[in-house]
Coordinates of C-alpha atoms and ligand atoms in Angstrom, one line a residue:
X1491 CA 95.7 46.4 61.2
X1492 CA 96.6 42.8 63.3
X1493 CA 95.7 44.0 66.8
X1494 CA 98.7 43.1 67.7
X1495 CA 100.4 46.3 65.4
X1496 CA 97.4 48.3 66.7
X1497 CA 98.4 47.6 70.4
X1498 CA 103.1 48.6 69.7
X1499 CA 101.5 51.9 67.6
X1500 CA 99.6 53.1 70.9
X1501 CA 102.6 51.2 73.3
X1502 CA 105.0 52.9 71.3
X1503 CA 103.1 56.3 71.3
X1504 CA 102.9 56.0 75.3
X1505 CA 107.0 55.8 75.5
X1506 CA 107.1 59.3 73.0
X1507 CA 108.4 62.3 74.8
X1508 CA 107.6 65.1 72.5
X1509 CA 109.2 67.9 71.3
X1510 CA 106.2 70.5 74.1
X1511 CA 106.9 68.0 76.8
X1512 CA 111.0 67.2 75.9
X1513 CA 110.8 71.4 76.2
X1514 CA 108.1 72.0 79.8
X1515 CA 111.3 69.2 81.6
X1516 CA 113.9 71.6 80.3
X1517 CA 112.6 74.2 81.4
X1518 CA 110.8 72.7 84.7
X1519 CA 114.1 71.3 85.3
X1520 CA 116.6 75.1 84.5
X1521 CA 114.2 75.7 87.9
X1522 CA 114.5 72.9 90.3
X1523 CA 118.0 73.6 89.9
X1524 CA 117.5 77.4 91.5
X1525 CA 115.7 75.6 94.3
X1526 CA 117.7 72.6 94.5
X1527 CA 119.9 75.6 95.3
X1528 CA 118.6 77.7 97.2
X1529 CA 116.9 75.5 100.4
X1530 CA 116.9 71.6 100.8
X1531 CA 113.5 69.9 100.6
X1532 CA 113.1 66.0 100.4
X1533 CA 111.5 65.4 97.2
X1534 CA 113.3 68.1 95.3
X1535 CA 117.1 67.8 93.1
X1536 CA 119.3 67.0 96.0
X1537 CA 121.7 70.0 94.3
X1538 CA 124.3 68.5 96.9
X1539 CA 127.7 70.9 97.1
X1540 CA 130.6 68.7 97.3
X1541 CA 133.6 70.5 98.9
X1542 CA 135.9 70.1 95.0
X1543 CA 136.6 73.3 95.1
X1544 CA 138.9 73.0 91.7
X1545 CA 138.7 71.0 88.6
X1546 CA 142.4 69.4 87.6
X1547 CA 145.0 70.5 84.6
X1548 CA 145.8 67.3 83.5
X1549 CA 149.5 69.0 85.5
X1550 CA 149.1 67.4 88.8
X1551 CA 151.1 64.1 89.5
X1552 CA 151.7 60.9 92.9
X1553 CA 149.7 58.0 93.6
X1554 CA 147.3 57.9 95.4
X1555 CA 144.1 54.1 96.9
X1556 CA 141.2 54.7 95.3
X1557 CA 137.9 52.5 95.3
X1558 CA 134.9 52.8 94.2
X1559 CA 131.7 51.1 95.0
X1560 CA 128.3 52.0 93.3
X1561 CA 127.1 48.7 91.4
X1562 CA 127.2 45.7 90.7
X1563 CA 131.4 45.5 92.0
X1564 CA 133.2 46.7 94.9
X1565 CA 136.6 47.9 93.7
X1566 CA 139.9 48.9 95.2
X1567 CA 143.3 51.3 92.4
X1568 CA 146.5 53.0 93.6
X1569 CA 146.4 55.1 91.1
X1570 CA 150.0 57.4 90.4
X1571 CA 149.7 60.2 88.5
X1572 CA 152.2 61.4 85.6
X1573 CA 151.9 65.3 85.9
X1574 CA 151.5 64.9 82.0
X1575 CA 147.5 64.5 81.8
X1576 CA 148.0 59.9 82.3
X1577 CA 148.4 57.8 85.2
X1578 CA 149.0 54.4 85.7
X1579 CA 146.7 52.8 87.8
X1580 CA 146.9 49.5 89.8
X1581 CA 143.3 47.5 90.1
X1582 CA 141.0 44.7 91.5
X1583 CA 137.5 44.4 91.1
X1584 CA 135.2 41.7 93.1
X1585 CA 131.3 42.1 93.4
X1586 CA 129.6 43.1 96.0
X1587 CA 127.0 39.6 96.9
X1588 CA 123.8 40.8 97.5
X1589 CA 123.8 39.1 100.5
X1590 CA 125.6 42.9 101.7
X1591 CA 124.2 44.9 99.5
X1592 CA 121.0 44.5 100.9
X1593 CA 122.4 43.5 105.1
X1594 CA 123.8 46.0 107.7
X1595 CA 125.6 48.7 107.6
X1596 CA 128.6 45.9 109.7
X1597 CA 128.7 43.5 107.3
X1598 CA 129.0 46.1 104.9
X1599 CA 131.3 48.1 105.8
X1600 CA 133.7 45.1 106.7
X1601 CA 133.1 43.6 103.5
X1602 CA 135.1 47.2 101.6
X1603 CA 137.8 47.2 104.6
X1604 CA 138.8 43.4 104.3
X1605 CA 139.0 44.2 100.6
X1606 CA 141.3 46.7 101.0
X1607 CA 143.7 45.1 103.9
X1608 CA 144.2 42.7 100.5
X1609 CA 144.7 44.5 97.7
X1610 CA 147.2 46.6 100.1
X1611 CA 148.4 43.0 100.5
X1612 CA 149.3 42.0 97.6
X1613 CA 150.2 45.3 95.9
X1614 CA 151.4 47.2 98.3
X1615 CA 152.3 45.3 101.4
X1616 CA 156.1 47.3 102.0
X1617 CA 153.3 50.3 102.8
X1618 CA 151.6 48.3 105.4
X1619 CA 154.2 49.4 108.4
X1620 CA 154.2 52.7 106.5
X1621 CA 152.3 56.2 107.3
X1622 CA 148.3 56.9 106.6
X1623 CA 147.8 56.3 102.5
X1624 CA 145.8 58.8 101.2
X1625 CA 143.0 57.7 99.7
X1626 CA 139.4 59.1 97.6
X1627 CA 136.2 57.7 98.5
X1628 CA 133.7 57.6 95.3
X1629 CA 131.0 56.1 96.6
X1630 CA 127.8 56.4 94.3
X1631 CA 124.8 57.5 95.7
X1632 CA 123.6 61.0 97.5
X1633 CA 125.5 62.0 100.4
X1634 CA 125.0 65.1 101.8
X1635 CA 128.3 67.2 102.4
X1636 CA 129.7 68.8 105.7
X1637 CA 133.4 68.6 104.3
X1638 CA 135.3 66.5 101.3
X1639 CA 135.4 63.7 103.5
X1640 CA 132.1 63.5 105.9
X1641 CA 128.6 63.3 104.6
X1642 CA 124.8 61.7 105.8
X1643 CA 123.5 59.3 103.1
X1644 CA 120.3 60.9 101.7
X1645 CA 119.3 56.7 100.7
X1646 CA 119.9 54.3 98.6
X1647 CA 119.0 53.8 95.2
X1648 CA 119.6 51.2 91.8
X1649 CA 118.5 48.5 94.5
X1650 CA 121.1 48.7 97.6
X1651 CA 119.3 48.5 100.8
X1652 CA 120.9 49.0 104.2
X1653 CA 118.3 50.9 106.7
X1654 CA 121.3 51.1 109.2
X1655 CA 123.4 53.1 106.5
X1656 CA 121.3 55.7 105.9
X1657 CA 121.3 58.9 107.8
X1658 CA 125.1 58.5 108.6
X1659 CA 128.0 59.1 108.5
X1660 CA 130.4 56.6 105.4
X1661 CA 133.2 58.0 106.1
X1662 CA 133.6 58.1 108.7
X1663 CA 132.5 54.7 109.8
X1664 CA 134.6 52.8 106.7
X1665 CA 137.9 55.1 108.8
X1666 CA 136.6 52.9 111.6
X1667 CA 136.3 50.0 110.1
X1668 CA 139.7 50.5 108.7
X1669 CA 141.4 52.4 112.0
X1670 CA 140.5 48.4 114.4
X1671 CA 141.7 46.5 111.5
X1672 CA 144.3 48.5 111.5
X1673 CA 145.3 50.0 107.6
X1674 CA 147.3 52.8 106.8
X1675 CA 144.6 54.5 105.4
X1676 CA 143.0 57.8 105.5
X1677 CA 139.7 58.0 103.6
X1678 CA 140.6 61.6 102.5
X1679 CA 136.9 62.1 100.4
X1680 CA 134.0 61.2 99.6
X1681 CA 133.2 61.6 95.2
X1682 CA 130.6 60.7 93.8
X1683 CA 131.0 58.6 90.9
X1684 CA 130.1 61.8 88.9
X1685 CA 132.5 64.2 90.2
X1686 CA 135.0 61.5 89.3
X1687 CA 134.4 61.5 86.2
X1688 CA 134.3 66.1 85.7
X1689 CA 138.0 66.0 87.6
X1690 CA 138.9 62.9 85.4
X1691 CA 137.4 64.0 82.1
X1692 CA 139.1 68.0 82.3
X1693 CA 142.7 65.9 84.7
X1694 CA 143.0 64.4 80.8
X1695 CA 142.3 67.9 78.2
X1696 CA 144.7 69.3 80.4
X1697 CA 144.5 73.3 78.6
X1698 CA 140.5 73.1 78.0
X1699 CA 139.1 74.8 81.1
X1700 CA 136.1 74.3 80.2
X1701 CA 134.1 70.7 81.1
X1702 CA 131.3 72.0 82.8
X1703 CA 129.4 68.2 83.4
X1704 CA 130.5 64.9 84.2
X1705 CA 127.9 62.8 84.0
X1706 CA 126.9 59.4 84.2
X1707 CA 124.9 57.4 82.1
X1708 CA 124.8 54.0 83.7
X1709 CA 122.5 51.5 86.4
X1710 CA 121.7 55.1 87.9
X1711 CA 121.9 58.3 86.1
X1712 CA 123.0 61.3 87.5
X1713 CA 125.7 64.8 86.5
X1714 CA 128.1 66.9 88.3
X1715 CA 128.8 70.4 87.0
X1716 CA 130.2 74.2 88.6
X1717 CA 128.7 76.6 89.8
X1718 CA 129.1 79.9 91.0
X1719 CA 129.2 79.4 95.2
X1720 CA 127.4 83.2 95.1
X1721 CA 124.8 81.5 93.3
X1722 CA 123.7 78.4 95.9
X1723 CA 122.3 80.4 98.8
X1724 CA 122.2 77.3 100.9
X1725 CA 125.5 77.0 101.0
X1726 CA 126.7 78.9 104.0
X1727 CA 130.2 79.9 102.7
X1728 CA 130.7 81.8 106.0
X1729 CA 130.9 78.9 107.9
X1730 CA 133.4 77.8 105.7
X1731 CA 136.0 79.3 106.0
X1732 CA 138.8 77.1 104.1
X1733 CA 136.7 77.6 101.6
X1734 CA 138.5 80.2 99.2
X1735 CA 137.8 79.3 95.4
X1736 CA 134.8 81.1 94.1
X1737 CA 133.5 77.8 92.5
X1738 CA 132.1 74.1 94.1
X1739 CA 131.2 71.5 91.8
X1740 CA 127.3 70.0 92.4
X1741 CA 126.2 67.0 93.0
X1742 CA 123.1 67.2 91.0
X1743 CA 121.2 63.9 91.9
X1744 CA 119.0 64.4 88.2
X1745 CA 117.6 60.8 89.4
X1746 CA 115.3 62.7 91.6
X1747 CA 114.1 65.0 88.9
X1748 CA 110.5 65.3 89.3
X1749 CA 110.0 62.6 92.1
X1750 CA 106.6 64.5 92.5
X1751 CA 105.8 63.4 88.4
X1752 CA 104.3 66.9 88.1
X1753 CA 106.5 66.8 83.9
X1754 CA 107.8 63.4 83.4
X1755 CA 105.7 61.1 81.6
X1756 CA 104.0 57.9 83.2
X1757 CA 102.8 55.3 82.0
X1758 CA 101.6 52.2 83.6
X1759 CA 104.7 50.8 83.2
X1760 CA 106.9 53.1 84.7
X1761 CA 103.7 52.7 88.0
X1762 CA 104.3 49.4 88.0
X1763 CA 107.9 49.2 88.3
X1764 CA 108.1 52.1 90.6
X1765 CA 106.4 49.6 93.1
X1766 CA 108.1 47.3 92.7
X1767 CA 111.6 49.0 93.9
X1768 CA 113.2 49.8 97.2
X1769 CA 112.8 53.2 97.4
X1770 CA 109.4 53.4 95.6
X1771 CA 108.3 57.3 94.9
X1772 CA 111.8 57.9 94.4
X1773 CA 114.6 58.9 91.7
X1774 CA 111.9 59.3 89.2
X1775 CA 113.7 60.5 86.3
X1776 CA 116.4 58.5 87.0
X1777 CA 113.5 54.9 86.6
X1778 CA 113.0 56.5 82.7
X1779 CA 116.1 56.8 82.2
X1780 CA 118.8 54.2 82.9
X1781 CA 120.4 50.7 82.6
X1782 CA 119.0 49.2 85.5
X1783 CA 115.7 50.3 84.1
X1784 CA 115.8 49.2 80.3
X1785 CA 115.9 45.9 80.6
X1786 CA 112.6 45.3 82.8
X1787 CA 110.3 48.6 81.4
X1788 CA 110.7 46.2 78.2
X1789 CA 110.3 43.0 79.8
X1790 CA 106.3 44.2 81.9
X1791 CA 105.7 45.9 78.1
X1792 CA 106.4 41.4 76.5
X1793 CA 104.8 40.5 79.1
X1794 CA 101.5 42.1 78.5
X1795 CA 101.3 41.7 75.2
X1796 CA 101.8 37.9 76.0
X1797 CA 98.7 38.0 79.5
X1798 CA 96.3 39.6 76.4
X1799 CA 97.1 37.2 74.0
X1800 CA 98.7 39.4 71.5
X1801 CA 101.8 36.6 71.2
X1802 CA 100.0 33.7 69.6
X1803 CA 102.3 32.7 67.8
X1804 CA 104.8 32.1 71.0
X1805 CA 105.0 28.3 72.3
X1806 CA 103.6 28.0 75.7
X1807 CA 105.9 29.6 77.8
X1808 CA 107.4 27.2 81.0
X1809 CA 106.7 28.1 83.5
X1810 CA 109.7 29.3 85.5
X1811 CA 110.0 31.4 82.0
X1812 CA 111.8 34.5 82.7
X1813 CA 109.5 36.7 81.5
X1814 CA 107.4 36.3 84.8
X1815 CA 110.5 36.9 86.6
X1816 CA 111.1 40.9 88.0
X1817 CA 113.7 42.2 86.8
X1818 CA 115.3 40.0 85.2
X1819 CA 116.3 41.2 82.2
X1820 CA 118.9 43.4 81.6
X1821 CA 119.1 46.5 79.2
X1822 CA 121.4 45.7 76.8
X1823 CA 118.4 42.4 75.8
X1824 CA 116.5 46.0 75.4
X1825 CA 119.6 47.6 73.5
X1826 CA 120.5 44.7 71.4
X1827 CA 116.3 44.7 70.4
X1828 CA 116.9 47.8 69.9
X1829 CA 119.3 48.5 67.8
X1830 CA 119.0 45.1 65.6
X1831 CA 119.4 45.9 62.1
X1832 CA 119.6 41.6 61.3
X1833 CA 116.4 40.8 58.3
X1834 CA 113.8 39.5 60.1
X1835 CA 114.2 41.1 63.1
X1836 CA 116.5 37.5 64.7
X1837 CA 118.6 39.5 66.5
X1838 CA 115.6 40.0 68.1
X1839 CA 114.8 35.8 68.1
X1840 CA 118.2 35.2 69.8
X1841 CA 117.3 37.2 72.2
X1842 CA 113.6 37.1 73.5
X1843 CA 114.5 33.7 73.2
X1844 CA 117.4 33.3 75.6
X1845 CA 116.3 36.5 77.4
X1846 CA 112.5 35.1 78.5
X1847 CA 112.1 31.7 76.5
X1848 CA 109.8 32.2 73.2
X1849 CA 109.2 31.6 70.6
X1850 CA 108.5 35.1 68.5
X1851 CA 107.2 35.0 64.7
X1852 CA 108.5 37.6 62.1
X1853 CA 105.9 40.1 62.5
X1854 CA 105.9 39.6 66.3
X1855 CA 110.1 40.3 66.6
X1856 CA 109.5 43.8 64.5
X1857 CA 107.3 44.8 66.9
X1858 CA 109.0 43.9 70.4
X1859 CA 111.8 45.7 68.4
X1860 CA 109.4 48.6 68.1
X1861 CA 108.9 48.9 71.3
X1862 CA 112.6 48.5 72.3
X1863 CA 113.4 51.3 70.2
X1864 CA 110.5 53.3 71.7
X1865 CA 112.1 52.7 75.4
X1866 CA 115.1 53.5 74.0
X1867 CA 114.9 56.8 72.2
X1868 CA 113.0 58.3 75.8
X1869 CA 116.0 57.6 77.9
X1870 CA 117.5 58.7 75.0
X1871 CA 115.4 62.6 74.8
X1872 CA 115.2 62.0 78.1
X1873 CA 119.3 62.0 78.8
X1874 CA 118.8 65.6 77.4
X1875 CA 116.6 67.5 79.6
X1876 CA 119.5 67.7 82.8
X1877 CA 122.0 68.5 79.7
X1878 CA 120.4 70.6 78.5
X1879 CA 119.0 72.5 81.7
X1880 CA 122.3 72.9 83.4
X1881 CA 123.7 74.1 80.5
X1882 CA 121.1 76.6 80.3
X1883 CA 121.0 77.3 84.1
X1884 CA 124.5 78.6 84.4
X1885 CA 124.0 80.6 80.8
X1886 CA 128.1 79.0 79.8
X1887 CA 127.7 79.4 76.0
X1888 CA 127.6 82.4 76.9
X1889 CA 131.1 83.0 78.2
X1890 CA 132.8 80.4 76.0
X1891 CA 132.3 78.4 72.6
X1892 CA 132.5 75.5 73.5
X1893 CA 131.4 73.4 76.1
X1894 CA 132.2 70.2 76.6
X1895 CA 131.0 67.0 78.5
X1896 CA 132.5 64.0 80.1
X1897 CA 130.0 61.2 80.8
X1898 CA 130.6 56.9 82.1
X1899 CA 127.9 54.0 82.4
X1900 CA 127.3 50.9 80.0
X1901 CA 124.3 53.1 78.9
X1902 CA 126.4 55.7 77.0
X1903 CA 128.8 53.3 76.6
X1904 CA 127.2 50.8 74.6
X1905 CA 123.8 50.9 74.3
X1906 CA 123.2 51.6 69.9
X1907 CA 123.4 55.5 69.4
X1908 CA 122.3 56.9 72.2
X1909 CA 125.0 59.5 72.1
X1910 CA 124.0 60.8 68.8
X1911 CA 119.9 59.9 69.8
X1912 CA 121.0 62.3 73.1
X1913 CA 122.0 65.1 71.1
X1914 CA 118.7 64.2 68.0
X1915 CA 117.3 65.1 71.4
X1916 CA 118.8 69.1 72.2
X1917 CA 118.5 70.4 69.0
X1918 CA 115.4 70.1 70.3
X1919 CA 115.9 72.3 73.2
X1920 CA 116.0 75.8 73.5
X1921 CA 120.1 75.5 72.6
X1922 CA 119.0 74.4 68.8
X1923 CA 121.8 73.8 66.6
X1924 CA 124.7 74.9 69.6
X1925 CA 124.0 71.8 70.2
X1926 CA 127.2 70.7 67.8
X1927 CA 128.5 73.2 69.8
X1928 CA 128.7 70.8 72.8
X1929 CA 132.4 68.6 72.9
X1930 CA 131.4 65.8 74.5
X1931 CA 134.1 62.6 75.4
X1932 CA 133.6 58.9 76.8
X1933 CA 135.8 59.7 80.1
X1934 CA 137.1 56.0 81.2
X1935 CA 137.9 55.8 84.9
X1936 CA 136.5 58.9 86.7
X1937 CA 135.9 56.1 90.0
X1938 CA 139.7 55.6 90.2
X1939 CA 142.1 58.5 88.6
X1940 CA 139.0 61.4 89.6
X1941 CA 139.3 59.9 93.3
X1942 CA 143.0 59.9 93.2
X1943 CA 142.1 63.4 92.0
X1944 CA 140.0 64.1 95.1
X1945 CA 142.1 62.4 97.5
X1946 CA 145.5 64.3 96.3
X1947 CA 143.4 67.9 96.7
X1948 CA 142.1 67.1 100.2
X1949 CA 144.0 67.7 103.6
X1950 CA 146.1 65.1 104.9
X1951 CA 145.5 63.0 108.0
X1952 CA 148.7 65.2 110.1
X1953 CA 146.8 68.5 109.2
X1954 CA 142.6 67.1 109.3
Ligands
GLC906 C1 122.9 57.2 91.0 C2 122.8 57.5 92.5 C3 123.9 58.8 92.1 C4 125.0 58.4 90.8 C5 124.1 57.1 89.7 C6 125.4 56.8 88.7 O1 121.3 57.9 91.2 O2 121.8 58.0 94.3 O3 124.9 58.9 93.3 O4 125.3 59.3 90.6 O5 123.0 56.4 91.1 O6 126.0 56.1 89.4

């Protein structure tokens, strides 16, 4: 066996999750779910009550604004809910410049309000003088909410870092900037993208009362689900007489599962990657699962191969090659190499050349394909952990035959066979053959429709 094959065997082992490990993680997730609902602790699962107490049934109607900030783009849309599970949408999006992602909060809010103003001027100039329009704000970061449209930012994730915004009320600050710019907009609801996904899936699947989870596997990963208020000891229901429902959607922020690394795996590549993120020690689960990290993990392995002189056929790599640049590898590269079924791994060869400046032999391409596959398999196996964990925690299968899940994000949409691989892992958990009774659908546009649905249930600005 060549030194390269031996090395790859070991790396693949480092990324492999055994059935025992998987179940150990699921059990710990269930325990952490309960713990997070009981009390807030800085390193535990946030389990944030969202003040969303009802999921839609598809009959909702009306026009609302929705804005979405959570990754590389800022999107503004107006959503017209038609009341028959359908909707129309007008939208525009802009890239969020790095100077805004890592700048001051004043510039951050101004950036958003400026673009909301541009959108209204272009598409709804008739509304610029009228009463305030209700807007749902999809803000896909952990916010500890005190009402539907009030809440303080806990921390930044996914590469954002605007230090003076941490601990402040995101909706209030955006509202102030909108008022300053005289824009007739009321920030009615703050919506995590997973909550929006859950809402949008419930709206689109009218009549199906069992959509339990909304989840994102994209740049980051997270999930929201329906919980009985009586199961949320840390939520002071008596302080909120306005809430008459007995259920509430919880934003788990499962990206932060097991930040203490008691059970989730941590190999040397994970350790290295974590140290170079703006939030070291936090969102440790996310750093093994979501799109922002799958490219970087592969780059780190290839870099180590290169440094160990295992890639003998690789011609000298220029010093400025992307191989040597942190975060230069997109997860689409890992996805393409993982899913490569061309002869002699030709696709892998092109990807390595274009993405990293490497010229690799067929043997080396196969080796790197195996690494990408192991990274993808681990991501999907870990993705099964919170899904199984929430289904077991809620004991949903004791009440219904079929559980529905709405999902969104680049990984679940485009990573090769992601859903199939998650299902393979789900069958290895205590759910076993019940996996077949889980329906899953991509719920496009949670951040538009879902946010509009949250704005709909929000109080009118006059009463707020
Ligand atoms: C990160 C954020 C979370 C969001 C997820 C998916 O984990 O903290 O709020 O839902 O990314 O976008």
